Amino acid sequence: MLTDTLPATACAELHRILHGPCPPEVLSRLRTGTTTGTDAGTRSSRGAQLLHVLGLMGQTLPPPEKIFEDPARLAAVHAWAAVTDPPLCLAALVHHTLCLGSMIQLGSYPAYLAERMAALTAGRAKGVYLITEAGQANSHLATRTCARYDPAAREFVLDTPDPEAAKFGSAGTLDVPQTAVVLARLFIDGTDRGVFGFVVDLTDGTGPLPGIEISSPIELGALPLDYVLVRFRRLRVPTAHWLADGAAIGADGTFRDPAGSTERRLQRTLRVGQGLWALMPAVAAATARQSAVQAVNYARQRRTQSRLAPGAPLLSYRTQQRAVLGALADAFALTCAAHGARALWTRSLAAPSDGDGADTMGFTPWTAVNRPLAAYKAATVRLAAEVSAECQRRCGFSGHLDVNRLASYHGFHHAFDTAGGDSRLILYDIGRSLVEESAGAPAPAGGAARPPSASPSWWPDLARTHRARLTAHLAARLRAPERGAPFDAWNPLLEDAGLLGELYADGLMAGDVVRVLGEVRDESARAVLAPLAALHGAMAARRWSASLLAHETLRPADVRALTDVIDHLCDGLRPHLPLLTEAFVHGAGATDAPLAAADYNAALRATLTWIQGALT
């Protein structure tokens, strides 16, 4: 027990940092409901089971109009879903942050949408968000699904102009009611007024409603949901279902929009994505902690028959220590990033921006909506995918068994590198913006940075130095006289621009680690967490070693020294592993993975039945 090792105050502080301020009994009720209400005798279909769980989540969260007033509870509920069932987590994120969130944040007629919001909250309908159009890249910047205003009926007519404009999304759960927020380009008297959301009922439990066409299923094994293409055929949408966000059409057809332009309109319509980006670090942290705990548990129990040391546990090998303790350290860094992202989102909800000072749209609209939150999304899903993949590799065949969920965690985050805003394109846009903002900045100081150390502040300082050098390098290349037009200038530099964007995002996480560690009041808790923070930094520097060497931010001797620093930190962490694995695990009942059990072999055997042949 934690309380046998640390004072009660330290245990409480560790729980707050790792799992947030949401009361544990909230998730306990959620676990109880999902284990008692989804058996085949009480639920007849996968769609009905999904609605049951969404209804339980709705009971756990605040009412719709206040759902974003408690970001910590939102994060805890979706983190629980990710650890328990990653596809459920994605369905819930879309349901709550994008579908319900659009109605709450953008709807101009909340009374008319109250019935649908109540159905979504109670789990009587599944929420869907249809933005991506399957036939072209960067479709978010050039939405072709159109909503034409009919002044006589005061309605909108929603149409898919051609097969390439069909929407892609998880809208194939045909056996339950589904309500979608559909992004479409508004035309009034032939004039393009920008992209808005429209609330559309897709299915009623027996199939598509009139005006809706839904394709056969599109399989995606890494993240299995009911993916389909959706088309609209002269579907009439009432004015009350237009998510106008302050825009209005007068009786004489006059159009007014506080956004002021079609580009700013797109930014405002897409700002609901901030909720998804703000929750993803908590989701990534929860699955990374669970992955790391399972890998450490396996490495402590598994005994090898190597001729070097017969019977030695896997964890006695340095290669295994660096991998699985490094995974624990990265999971801690993701947890700190979850704090930073949630705080940033809370501030943005309290004082929503109208887009002044935001990035201009480049490859995607996402950094123009909120650069740091988009960066958090990109960085955390990538690191969580790396953590789960490394833990899977380090657990042998057991890491590939579905019952241990490591493959599911990896598939979830690997797929999310593209979903929710393509991470690569986000990082390209951030890198371009940083270089363009650096015009006139003084050149960074030369010479190598200070050599590696076991200090938690070493990596954040190094990342800042390296970011300045990479920015200056790209700015100098961009000024070359032969560069010409913007495409010709940036095309050969995009790979490095993506690295700069990634470094910006990693720097946010590094700052969060130092900030969270600095807020730890209990010295015994700090003594446990400080080596984790430093180990994350050393592992991050090793991942960045090629770029650090290329720009002479570190010397070859410094990179060689990283291994000794990592081994020293691993030695300091090993005595704390029982405490850390108990603290990091998501909680009793969140997962029944054998890899998390005190006796892995016995737990795996308990999942099996045997067929016996005749005795001879």
Coordinates of C-alpha atoms in Angstrom, one line a residue:
M1 CA 0.0 0.0 0.0
L2 CA 1.2 3.5 -0.7
T3 CA 0.4 4.6 2.8
D4 CA 2.9 2.0 4.1
T5 CA 5.7 3.8 2.1
L6 CA 4.7 7.4 2.1
P7 CA 2.9 9.8 4.5
A8 CA -0.8 10.3 3.8
T9 CA -0.1 13.9 2.5
A10 CA 2.3 12.6 0.0
C11 CA -0.1 9.9 -1.2
A12 CA -2.8 12.5 -1.7
E13 CA -0.4 14.7 -3.6
L14 CA 0.6 11.8 -5.9
H15 CA -3.0 10.9 -6.6
R16 CA -3.9 14.5 -7.4
I17 CA -0.9 14.9 -9.8
L18 CA -1.4 11.5 -11.5
H19 CA -5.2 11.2 -11.6
G20 CA -6.5 14.7 -11.2
P21 CA -8.9 16.2 -8.7
C22 CA -11.9 14.2 -9.8
P23 CA -13.2 12.2 -6.8
P24 CA -12.4 8.4 -7.1
E25 CA -16.0 7.4 -6.3
V26 CA -17.1 9.1 -9.6
L27 CA -15.2 6.6 -11.6
S28 CA -16.1 3.8 -9.2
R29 CA -19.8 4.3 -10.1
L30 CA -18.9 4.3 -13.8
R31 CA -17.0 1.0 -13.5
T32 CA -19.9 -0.6 -11.6
G33 CA -22.4 0.5 -14.2
T34 CA -20.4 -0.8 -17.2
T35 CA -19.8 -4.2 -15.7
T36 CA -23.4 -4.8 -14.7
G37 CA -25.4 -3.4 -17.6
T38 CA -23.9 -4.5 -20.9
D39 CA -24.3 -8.3 -20.9
A40 CA -26.0 -9.9 -23.9
G41 CA -29.1 -10.6 -21.8
T42 CA -29.8 -6.9 -21.2
R43 CA -28.4 -5.3 -24.4
S44 CA -29.2 -6.7 -27.8
S45 CA -26.6 -4.9 -30.0
R46 CA -23.2 -3.2 -29.9
G47 CA -24.9 0.1 -30.7
A48 CA -27.2 -0.4 -27.7
Q49 CA -24.2 -1.2 -25.5
L50 CA -22.5 1.9 -26.6
L51 CA -25.5 4.1 -25.8
H52 CA -25.7 2.4 -22.4
V53 CA -22.2 3.4 -21.5
L54 CA -22.6 6.9 -23.0
G55 CA -25.6 7.3 -20.8
L56 CA -23.6 6.3 -17.7
M57 CA -20.9 8.8 -18.7
G58 CA -23.6 11.5 -19.1
Q59 CA -24.8 10.8 -15.5
T60 CA -21.2 11.2 -14.3
L61 CA -20.7 14.5 -16.1
P62 CA -22.4 17.8 -15.4
P63 CA -25.6 18.7 -17.4
P64 CA -25.0 19.7 -21.0
E65 CA -25.1 23.5 -20.4
K66 CA -22.4 23.1 -17.8
I67 CA -20.4 20.2 -19.1
F68 CA -17.3 22.3 -19.9
E69 CA -17.3 24.0 -16.5
D70 CA -15.5 20.9 -15.0
P71 CA -12.6 20.1 -17.4
A72 CA -11.0 17.9 -14.7
R73 CA -14.0 15.6 -14.6
L74 CA -14.3 15.5 -18.3
A75 CA -10.6 14.5 -18.6
A76 CA -11.0 11.8 -15.9
V77 CA -14.0 10.2 -17.4
H78 CA -12.5 10.0 -20.9
A79 CA -9.1 8.8 -19.5
W80 CA -11.0 6.0 -17.8
A81 CA -12.7 5.1 -21.1
A82 CA -9.3 5.1 -22.9
V83 CA -7.8 2.6 -20.4
T84 CA -10.9 0.5 -20.4
D85 CA -11.8 0.5 -24.1
P86 CA -10.0 2.8 -26.5
P87 CA -12.7 2.7 -29.3
L88 CA -15.3 3.7 -26.6
C89 CA -13.0 6.6 -25.7
L90 CA -13.0 7.9 -29.3
A91 CA -16.7 7.6 -29.6
A92 CA -17.2 9.4 -26.3
L93 CA -14.8 12.2 -27.3
V94 CA -16.6 12.8 -30.5
H95 CA -20.0 12.5 -28.7
H96 CA -19.2 15.0 -25.9
T97 CA -16.6 17.5 -27.2
L98 CA -17.4 17.8 -30.9
C99 CA -21.1 17.0 -31.3
L100 CA -22.6 18.1 -28.0
G101 CA -19.8 20.7 -27.7
S102 CA -20.8 22.3 -31.0
M103 CA -24.4 22.6 -29.9
I104 CA -23.4 24.2 -26.6
Q105 CA -20.7 26.6 -27.9
L106 CA -22.1 27.5 -31.3
G107 CA -25.9 27.1 -31.1
S108 CA -27.9 30.3 -31.3
Y109 CA -31.2 28.6 -30.5
P110 CA -30.4 26.4 -27.4
A111 CA -34.1 25.9 -26.5
Y112 CA -34.8 24.3 -29.8
L113 CA -31.8 21.9 -29.4
A114 CA -32.5 21.1 -25.8
E115 CA -34.3 17.8 -26.7
R116 CA -31.4 16.5 -28.7
M117 CA -28.9 17.6 -26.2
A118 CA -30.9 15.7 -23.5
A119 CA -31.0 12.6 -25.7
L120 CA -27.3 12.7 -26.2
T121 CA -26.6 13.2 -22.5
A122 CA -28.9 10.4 -21.5
G123 CA -27.5 7.9 -24.0
R124 CA -30.7 7.8 -26.1
A125 CA -28.7 8.9 -29.2
K126 CA -25.1 8.7 -30.4
G127 CA -23.4 11.9 -31.3
V128 CA -21.4 12.2 -34.6
Y129 CA -19.2 14.9 -36.1
L130 CA -18.9 15.0 -39.9
I131 CA -16.1 17.3 -41.1
T132 CA -13.7 15.3 -43.3
E133 CA -14.5 14.9 -47.0
A134 CA -13.0 11.8 -48.4
G135 CA -12.1 12.9 -51.9
Q136 CA -9.4 15.5 -51.3
A137 CA -6.5 16.4 -49.0
N138 CA -6.9 19.3 -46.6
S139 CA -10.7 19.2 -47.0
H140 CA -11.2 21.1 -43.8
L141 CA -9.9 24.2 -45.7
A142 CA -12.2 23.7 -48.7
T143 CA -15.4 22.2 -47.5
R144 CA -17.7 21.4 -50.5
T145 CA -20.8 20.0 -48.8
C146 CA -23.2 22.9 -49.2
A147 CA -26.2 24.3 -47.3
R148 CA -28.3 26.7 -49.5
Y149 CA -30.6 29.0 -47.7
D150 CA -34.3 28.8 -48.8
P151 CA -35.8 32.2 -47.8
A152 CA -39.4 31.1 -48.6
A153 CA -39.3 28.2 -46.2
R154 CA -36.6 29.8 -43.9
E155 CA -34.7 26.5 -44.1
F156 CA -31.4 25.2 -45.4
V157 CA -31.0 22.6 -48.1
L158 CA -28.0 20.3 -47.4
D159 CA -26.4 18.7 -50.4
T160 CA -23.3 16.6 -51.3
P161 CA -22.3 18.0 -54.7
D162 CA -20.3 15.0 -55.9
P163 CA -18.9 11.6 -54.7
E164 CA -15.6 13.2 -53.6
A165 CA -17.4 15.4 -51.1
A166 CA -18.9 12.5 -49.1
K167 CA -18.2 12.8 -45.4
F168 CA -16.1 10.3 -43.6
G169 CA -17.0 9.4 -40.0
S170 CA -18.1 6.9 -37.4
A171 CA -21.8 7.2 -38.4
G172 CA -22.4 3.5 -39.3
T173 CA -24.2 2.5 -36.1
L174 CA -27.5 2.0 -37.9
D175 CA -29.3 0.2 -35.1
V176 CA -29.5 3.3 -32.8
P177 CA -30.5 6.9 -33.3
Q178 CA -27.6 9.1 -34.3
T179 CA -27.4 12.9 -34.3
A180 CA -24.6 14.6 -36.2
V181 CA -23.1 18.0 -36.4
V182 CA -22.4 18.4 -40.1
L183 CA -20.0 21.1 -41.4
A184 CA -21.2 22.6 -44.6
R185 CA -20.5 25.8 -46.6
L186 CA -23.4 28.2 -46.4
F187 CA -24.7 29.9 -49.5
I188 CA -27.2 32.7 -49.4
D189 CA -28.5 33.9 -52.7
G190 CA -25.5 32.3 -54.4
T191 CA -22.9 34.0 -52.1
D192 CA -20.5 31.9 -50.0
R193 CA -20.9 32.9 -46.3
G194 CA -18.4 30.4 -44.8
V195 CA -18.5 27.1 -43.1
F196 CA -21.0 26.5 -40.3
G197 CA -22.3 23.5 -38.3
F198 CA -25.8 22.1 -38.8
V199 CA -27.5 19.6 -36.5
V200 CA -28.8 16.6 -38.5
D201 CA -30.6 13.4 -37.4
L202 CA -28.9 10.7 -39.4
T203 CA -30.6 7.5 -38.2
D204 CA -33.6 6.5 -36.1
G205 CA -32.6 3.0 -35.1
T206 CA -33.9 1.3 -38.2
G207 CA -31.6 2.9 -40.7
P208 CA -30.9 6.2 -42.5
L209 CA -33.5 8.9 -42.4
P210 CA -34.8 10.5 -45.7
G211 CA -32.2 12.6 -47.4
I212 CA -29.3 10.6 -45.9
E213 CA -27.2 8.1 -47.7
I214 CA -24.8 5.9 -45.7
S215 CA -22.2 3.5 -47.3
S216 CA -21.4 0.0 -46.3
P217 CA -18.8 -0.2 -43.4
I218 CA -15.2 0.8 -43.9
E219 CA -13.0 -1.4 -41.7
L220 CA -10.2 0.2 -39.6
G221 CA -8.7 -2.5 -37.4
A222 CA -6.4 -0.2 -35.4
L223 CA -9.4 1.7 -34.0
P224 CA -12.5 -0.3 -34.7
L225 CA -15.6 1.9 -35.0
D226 CA -18.5 2.0 -37.4
Y227 CA -16.8 4.1 -40.1
V228 CA -18.8 4.9 -43.3
L229 CA -19.1 7.6 -45.9
V230 CA -22.2 9.8 -45.7
R231 CA -23.9 11.8 -48.4
F232 CA -26.9 14.2 -48.3
R233 CA -29.6 14.6 -51.0
R234 CA -31.6 17.8 -50.7
L235 CA -31.9 17.4 -47.0
R236 CA -34.0 20.2 -45.4
V237 CA -32.6 21.5 -42.1
P238 CA -34.7 23.9 -40.0
T239 CA -33.2 27.3 -39.0
A240 CA -33.1 26.2 -35.3
H241 CA -30.6 23.5 -36.3
W242 CA -28.1 26.0 -37.8
L243 CA -25.2 26.5 -35.4
A244 CA -25.0 30.2 -36.2
D245 CA -22.6 31.3 -33.5
G246 CA -24.0 34.8 -33.5
A247 CA -24.6 35.1 -37.3
A248 CA -28.1 35.9 -38.5
I249 CA -30.2 36.2 -41.6
G250 CA -32.7 39.0 -41.6
A251 CA -36.2 38.8 -43.0
D252 CA -35.0 40.7 -46.1
G253 CA -32.1 38.2 -46.6
T254 CA -29.4 40.4 -45.1
F255 CA -26.6 38.3 -43.6
R256 CA -24.6 39.4 -40.6
D257 CA -21.7 37.5 -39.0
P258 CA -19.5 38.7 -36.1
A259 CA -16.6 36.7 -37.6
G260 CA -16.3 39.2 -40.4
S261 CA -14.8 36.9 -43.1
T262 CA -15.2 33.3 -44.3
E263 CA -11.7 32.5 -43.0
R264 CA -12.4 33.8 -39.5
R265 CA -15.8 32.0 -39.7
L266 CA -14.0 28.7 -40.2
Q267 CA -11.8 29.4 -37.2
R268 CA -14.8 30.1 -35.0
T269 CA -16.7 27.1 -36.2
L270 CA -13.8 24.8 -35.5
R271 CA -13.0 26.2 -32.0
V272 CA -14.9 23.3 -30.5
G273 CA -11.8 21.2 -31.4
Q274 CA -10.0 22.8 -28.5
G275 CA -11.9 20.6 -26.1
L276 CA -10.7 17.4 -27.9
W277 CA -7.1 18.7 -28.0
A278 CA -7.3 19.6 -24.3
L279 CA -8.5 16.2 -23.2
M280 CA -6.2 14.1 -25.4
P281 CA -3.1 14.6 -23.1
A282 CA -5.1 13.2 -20.2
V283 CA -6.2 10.3 -22.3
A284 CA -2.6 9.8 -23.6
A285 CA -1.2 10.0 -20.1
A286 CA -3.6 7.4 -18.7
T287 CA -2.9 4.8 -21.4
A288 CA 0.8 5.5 -21.2
R289 CA 0.8 5.0 -17.4
Q290 CA -1.1 1.7 -17.8
S291 CA 1.3 0.6 -20.5
A292 CA 4.3 1.4 -18.5
V293 CA 3.0 -0.3 -15.3
Q294 CA 2.3 -3.5 -17.3
A295 CA 5.8 -3.5 -18.9
V296 CA 7.5 -2.9 -15.5
N297 CA 5.4 -5.6 -13.9
Y298 CA 6.3 -8.0 -16.7
A299 CA 10.0 -7.1 -16.5
R300 CA 10.1 -7.7 -12.7
Q301 CA 8.4 -11.1 -12.9
R302 CA 9.8 -12.6 -16.1
R303 CA 12.9 -14.7 -15.6
T304 CA 15.3 -15.3 -18.5
Q305 CA 17.3 -18.3 -19.4
S306 CA 20.1 -16.4 -21.0
R307 CA 23.6 -18.0 -20.7
L308 CA 24.8 -14.6 -19.4
A309 CA 22.7 -14.8 -16.2
P310 CA 20.3 -17.8 -16.1
G311 CA 17.3 -17.1 -13.9
A312 CA 17.9 -13.3 -13.8
P313 CA 14.7 -11.1 -14.1
L314 CA 14.3 -9.1 -17.3
L315 CA 14.6 -5.9 -15.2
S316 CA 18.2 -6.7 -14.3
Y317 CA 19.2 -5.9 -17.9
R318 CA 20.1 -2.3 -18.6
T319 CA 18.4 -2.4 -22.0
Q320 CA 15.1 -3.3 -20.3
Q321 CA 15.5 -0.8 -17.5
R322 CA 16.1 2.1 -20.0
A323 CA 13.0 1.1 -22.0
V324 CA 10.4 0.4 -19.3
L325 CA 11.6 3.0 -16.7
G326 CA 11.9 5.4 -19.6
A327 CA 8.3 4.6 -20.4
L328 CA 7.3 5.4 -16.8
A329 CA 9.1 8.7 -17.1
D330 CA 7.5 9.6 -20.4
A331 CA 4.1 8.7 -18.9
F332 CA 4.8 11.1 -16.0
A333 CA 5.7 13.8 -18.5
L334 CA 2.4 13.2 -20.4
T335 CA 0.6 13.5 -17.1
C336 CA 2.2 16.9 -16.5
A337 CA 1.2 17.9 -20.1
A338 CA -2.4 17.0 -19.3
H339 CA -2.3 19.5 -16.4
G340 CA -0.9 22.2 -18.8
A341 CA -3.4 21.6 -21.5
R342 CA -6.3 21.5 -19.2
A343 CA -5.3 24.8 -17.6
L344 CA -4.9 26.4 -21.0
W345 CA -8.3 25.2 -22.1
T346 CA -9.9 26.5 -18.9
R347 CA -8.4 29.9 -19.6
S348 CA -9.7 29.9 -23.2
L349 CA -13.2 29.0 -22.1
A350 CA -13.2 31.8 -19.6
A351 CA -12.0 34.3 -22.2
P352 CA -12.7 33.0 -25.7
S353 CA -10.6 34.6 -28.4
D354 CA -12.1 35.9 -31.6
G355 CA -8.9 34.8 -33.4
D356 CA -6.9 38.1 -33.2
G357 CA -3.2 37.3 -33.1
A358 CA -3.7 33.6 -34.1
D359 CA -1.7 31.8 -36.7
T360 CA -2.8 32.2 -40.3
M361 CA -4.2 29.1 -42.0
G362 CA -1.6 27.1 -43.9
F363 CA -1.8 23.3 -44.3
T364 CA -4.7 23.1 -41.8
P365 CA -7.0 25.5 -39.9
W366 CA -6.0 24.0 -36.5
T367 CA -3.1 26.2 -35.4
A368 CA -5.2 29.2 -36.4
V369 CA -7.7 28.1 -33.8
N370 CA -5.3 27.5 -30.9
R371 CA -1.6 26.9 -31.5
P372 CA -0.5 25.5 -28.1
L373 CA -3.6 23.2 -27.7
A374 CA -3.1 21.8 -31.3
A375 CA 0.6 21.3 -30.4
Y376 CA -0.4 19.4 -27.2
K377 CA -2.6 17.1 -29.2
A378 CA 0.2 16.4 -31.7
A379 CA 2.9 15.8 -29.2
T380 CA 1.0 13.7 -26.7
V381 CA -0.6 11.3 -29.1
R382 CA 2.8 10.7 -30.7
L383 CA 4.6 10.1 -27.4
A384 CA 1.8 7.9 -26.1
A385 CA 2.0 5.8 -29.3
E386 CA 5.8 5.4 -28.8
V387 CA 5.4 4.4 -25.2
S388 CA 2.7 1.8 -25.8
A389 CA 4.7 0.4 -28.8
E390 CA 7.9 0.1 -26.8
C391 CA 6.1 -1.5 -23.9
Q392 CA 4.5 -3.9 -26.3
R393 CA 7.8 -4.9 -27.8
R394 CA 9.4 -5.3 -24.3
C395 CA 6.6 -7.8 -23.2
G396 CA 7.3 -10.4 -25.9
F397 CA 4.3 -12.3 -27.3
S398 CA 2.3 -11.2 -24.2
G399 CA 2.5 -7.6 -25.4
H400 CA 0.6 -8.6 -28.5
L401 CA -2.3 -10.4 -26.8
D402 CA -5.6 -8.5 -27.0
V403 CA -6.4 -9.2 -23.4
N404 CA -3.5 -6.9 -22.3
R405 CA -4.7 -4.0 -24.5
L406 CA -1.2 -2.7 -25.4
A407 CA -1.9 -3.2 -29.1
S408 CA -5.2 -1.4 -28.7
Y409 CA -3.5 1.5 -26.9
H410 CA -0.9 1.8 -29.6
G411 CA -3.5 1.6 -32.4
F412 CA -5.6 4.3 -30.7
H413 CA -2.8 6.8 -30.5
H414 CA -1.2 5.9 -33.8
A415 CA -4.6 6.4 -35.5
F416 CA -5.1 9.7 -33.6
D417 CA -1.9 11.0 -35.2
T418 CA -4.1 11.7 -38.2
A419 CA -7.5 12.0 -36.5
G420 CA -8.5 15.1 -34.7
G421 CA -6.3 17.3 -36.8
D422 CA -3.4 15.7 -38.7
S423 CA -0.4 16.0 -36.4
R424 CA 2.2 16.3 -39.1
L425 CA 0.4 19.2 -40.8
I426 CA -0.1 20.9 -37.4
L427 CA 3.6 20.7 -36.8
Y428 CA 4.4 22.0 -40.3
D429 CA 2.2 25.0 -39.6
I430 CA 3.7 25.7 -36.2
G431 CA 7.3 25.5 -37.5
R432 CA 6.5 27.9 -40.4
S433 CA 4.8 30.4 -38.0
L434 CA 7.8 30.3 -35.6
V435 CA 10.2 31.0 -38.4
E436 CA 8.2 33.8 -39.8
E437 CA 7.7 35.4 -36.4
S438 CA 11.5 35.3 -35.8
A439 CA 12.3 38.0 -38.4
G440 CA 14.6 40.5 -36.8
A441 CA 15.4 38.3 -33.8
P442 CA 19.1 38.3 -32.7
A443 CA 21.1 35.2 -33.6
P444 CA 21.4 32.7 -30.8
A445 CA 24.7 32.3 -29.0
G446 CA 27.1 29.7 -30.4
G447 CA 28.8 26.8 -28.7
A448 CA 27.4 23.7 -27.1
A449 CA 24.9 23.8 -24.3
R450 CA 25.8 22.5 -20.8
P451 CA 26.5 18.8 -20.8
P452 CA 23.8 16.3 -19.6
S453 CA 22.9 16.2 -15.9
A454 CA 20.4 14.5 -13.7
S455 CA 18.7 17.8 -13.1
P456 CA 15.0 18.0 -14.1
S457 CA 15.6 21.5 -15.6
W458 CA 18.4 20.4 -17.9
W459 CA 16.1 19.2 -20.8
P460 CA 13.8 22.3 -20.8
D461 CA 16.8 24.6 -21.0
L462 CA 18.4 22.5 -23.7
A463 CA 15.1 22.4 -25.7
R464 CA 14.8 26.2 -25.6
T465 CA 18.4 26.6 -26.8
H466 CA 17.9 24.1 -29.6
R467 CA 14.6 25.6 -30.7
A468 CA 16.3 29.0 -31.1
R469 CA 19.1 27.5 -33.2
L470 CA 16.7 25.5 -35.4
T471 CA 14.6 28.6 -35.9
A472 CA 17.6 30.7 -36.9
H473 CA 18.8 27.9 -39.3
L474 CA 15.5 27.8 -41.1
A475 CA 15.2 31.6 -41.2
A476 CA 18.6 31.8 -42.8
R477 CA 17.7 29.2 -45.4
L478 CA 14.4 30.9 -46.1
R479 CA 16.2 34.2 -46.8
A480 CA 18.3 32.6 -49.6
P481 CA 17.7 34.7 -52.8
E482 CA 16.9 31.7 -55.0
R483 CA 13.8 30.6 -52.9
G484 CA 11.2 32.5 -54.9
A485 CA 7.5 31.9 -54.4
P486 CA 6.2 30.6 -51.0
F487 CA 5.8 27.1 -52.2
D488 CA 9.2 26.9 -53.7
A489 CA 10.7 28.5 -50.6
W490 CA 9.0 26.2 -48.1
N491 CA 8.8 22.9 -50.0
P492 CA 12.4 21.8 -49.3
L493 CA 12.2 23.0 -45.7
L494 CA 9.0 21.4 -44.5
E495 CA 10.7 18.4 -42.8
D496 CA 12.8 20.8 -40.7
A497 CA 9.7 23.0 -40.1
G498 CA 7.9 19.9 -38.8
L499 CA 10.9 19.2 -36.4
L500 CA 10.7 22.8 -35.2
G501 CA 7.0 22.4 -34.6
E502 CA 7.6 19.2 -32.7
L503 CA 10.3 20.8 -30.6
Y504 CA 7.9 23.6 -29.7
A505 CA 5.4 21.0 -28.6
D506 CA 8.0 19.0 -26.6
G507 CA 9.0 22.3 -25.0
L508 CA 5.5 22.8 -23.7
M509 CA 5.6 19.4 -22.1
A510 CA 9.1 20.0 -20.7
G511 CA 7.9 23.2 -19.1
D512 CA 4.9 21.5 -17.6
V513 CA 7.1 18.8 -16.0
V514 CA 9.2 21.5 -14.3
R515 CA 6.1 23.4 -13.3
V516 CA 4.3 20.4 -11.8
L517 CA 7.4 19.3 -10.0
G518 CA 7.9 22.8 -8.6
E519 CA 4.3 22.7 -7.1
V520 CA 4.9 19.5 -5.2
R521 CA 4.9 20.4 -1.5
D522 CA 5.6 17.1 0.1
E523 CA 9.4 16.4 0.0
S524 CA 8.9 12.6 0.0
A525 CA 6.7 12.8 -3.0
R526 CA 9.1 15.2 -4.7
A527 CA 12.0 12.7 -4.0
V528 CA 10.1 10.1 -6.0
L529 CA 9.0 12.3 -8.9
A530 CA 12.2 14.3 -9.5
P531 CA 14.2 11.4 -10.9
L532 CA 11.2 10.6 -13.2
A533 CA 11.2 14.2 -14.5
A534 CA 15.0 14.1 -15.1
L535 CA 14.8 10.7 -16.8
H536 CA 12.1 11.9 -19.2
G537 CA 14.5 14.8 -20.1
A538 CA 17.4 12.5 -20.8
M539 CA 15.3 10.1 -22.9
A540 CA 13.9 13.1 -24.8
A541 CA 17.4 14.3 -25.5
R542 CA 18.4 10.9 -26.8
R543 CA 15.4 10.9 -29.2
W544 CA 16.5 14.3 -30.4
S545 CA 20.2 13.4 -30.6
A546 CA 20.6 13.6 -34.4
S547 CA 19.2 17.1 -34.6
L548 CA 21.1 18.2 -31.5
L549 CA 24.3 17.0 -33.0
A550 CA 23.5 18.4 -36.5
H551 CA 23.1 21.9 -35.1
E552 CA 25.9 21.5 -32.5
T553 CA 23.6 22.1 -29.6
L554 CA 25.3 19.0 -28.0
R555 CA 28.7 17.6 -28.7
P556 CA 29.3 13.9 -29.5
A557 CA 30.7 13.4 -26.0
D558 CA 27.5 14.8 -24.5
V559 CA 25.3 12.4 -26.4
R560 CA 27.6 9.5 -25.3
A561 CA 27.2 10.7 -21.7
L562 CA 23.4 10.5 -21.9
T563 CA 23.5 6.7 -21.4
D564 CA 25.4 7.0 -18.1
V565 CA 22.9 9.7 -16.9
I566 CA 20.0 7.4 -17.8
D567 CA 21.5 4.4 -16.0
H568 CA 22.2 6.5 -12.9
L569 CA 18.6 7.7 -12.9
C570 CA 17.3 4.2 -13.4
D571 CA 19.3 3.0 -10.4
G572 CA 17.7 5.7 -8.3
L573 CA 14.2 4.8 -9.4
R574 CA 14.4 1.0 -9.0
P575 CA 13.8 1.1 -5.2
H576 CA 10.6 3.1 -5.8
L577 CA 9.1 0.9 -8.4
P578 CA 6.5 -0.9 -6.2
L579 CA 5.3 2.6 -5.1
L580 CA 5.3 4.0 -8.6
T581 CA 3.4 1.1 -10.2
E582 CA 0.8 1.2 -7.5
A583 CA 0.4 5.0 -7.9
F584 CA 0.4 5.0 -11.7
V585 CA -2.1 2.2 -12.3
H586 CA -5.5 3.6 -13.2
G587 CA -7.4 1.9 -10.5
A588 CA -9.1 -1.4 -9.6
G589 CA -11.5 -2.5 -12.2
A590 CA -10.3 -0.2 -15.0
T591 CA -8.6 -3.2 -16.7
D592 CA -8.3 -6.9 -16.1
A593 CA -5.1 -7.3 -18.2
P594 CA -3.0 -10.2 -16.9
L595 CA 0.1 -8.1 -17.4
A596 CA -1.1 -5.9 -14.6
A597 CA -1.5 -8.8 -12.1
A598 CA 0.9 -9.7 -9.3
D599 CA 1.3 -13.1 -10.9
Y600 CA 1.2 -12.7 -14.7
N601 CA 1.4 -16.4 -15.6
A602 CA -1.4 -17.3 -13.2
A603 CA -3.6 -14.4 -14.4
L604 CA -3.2 -15.4 -18.0
R605 CA -4.0 -19.1 -17.3
A606 CA -7.2 -17.9 -15.5
T607 CA -8.5 -16.5 -18.8
L608 CA -8.2 -19.8 -20.6
T609 CA -10.3 -23.0 -20.8
W610 CA -8.9 -26.3 -21.9
I611 CA -10.0 -29.1 -24.2
Q612 CA -8.7 -32.4 -23.2
G613 CA -8.0 -35.3 -25.5
A614 CA -8.7 -38.9 -24.5
L615 CA -6.2 -40.5 -22.0
T616 CA -3.9 -43.0 -23.5

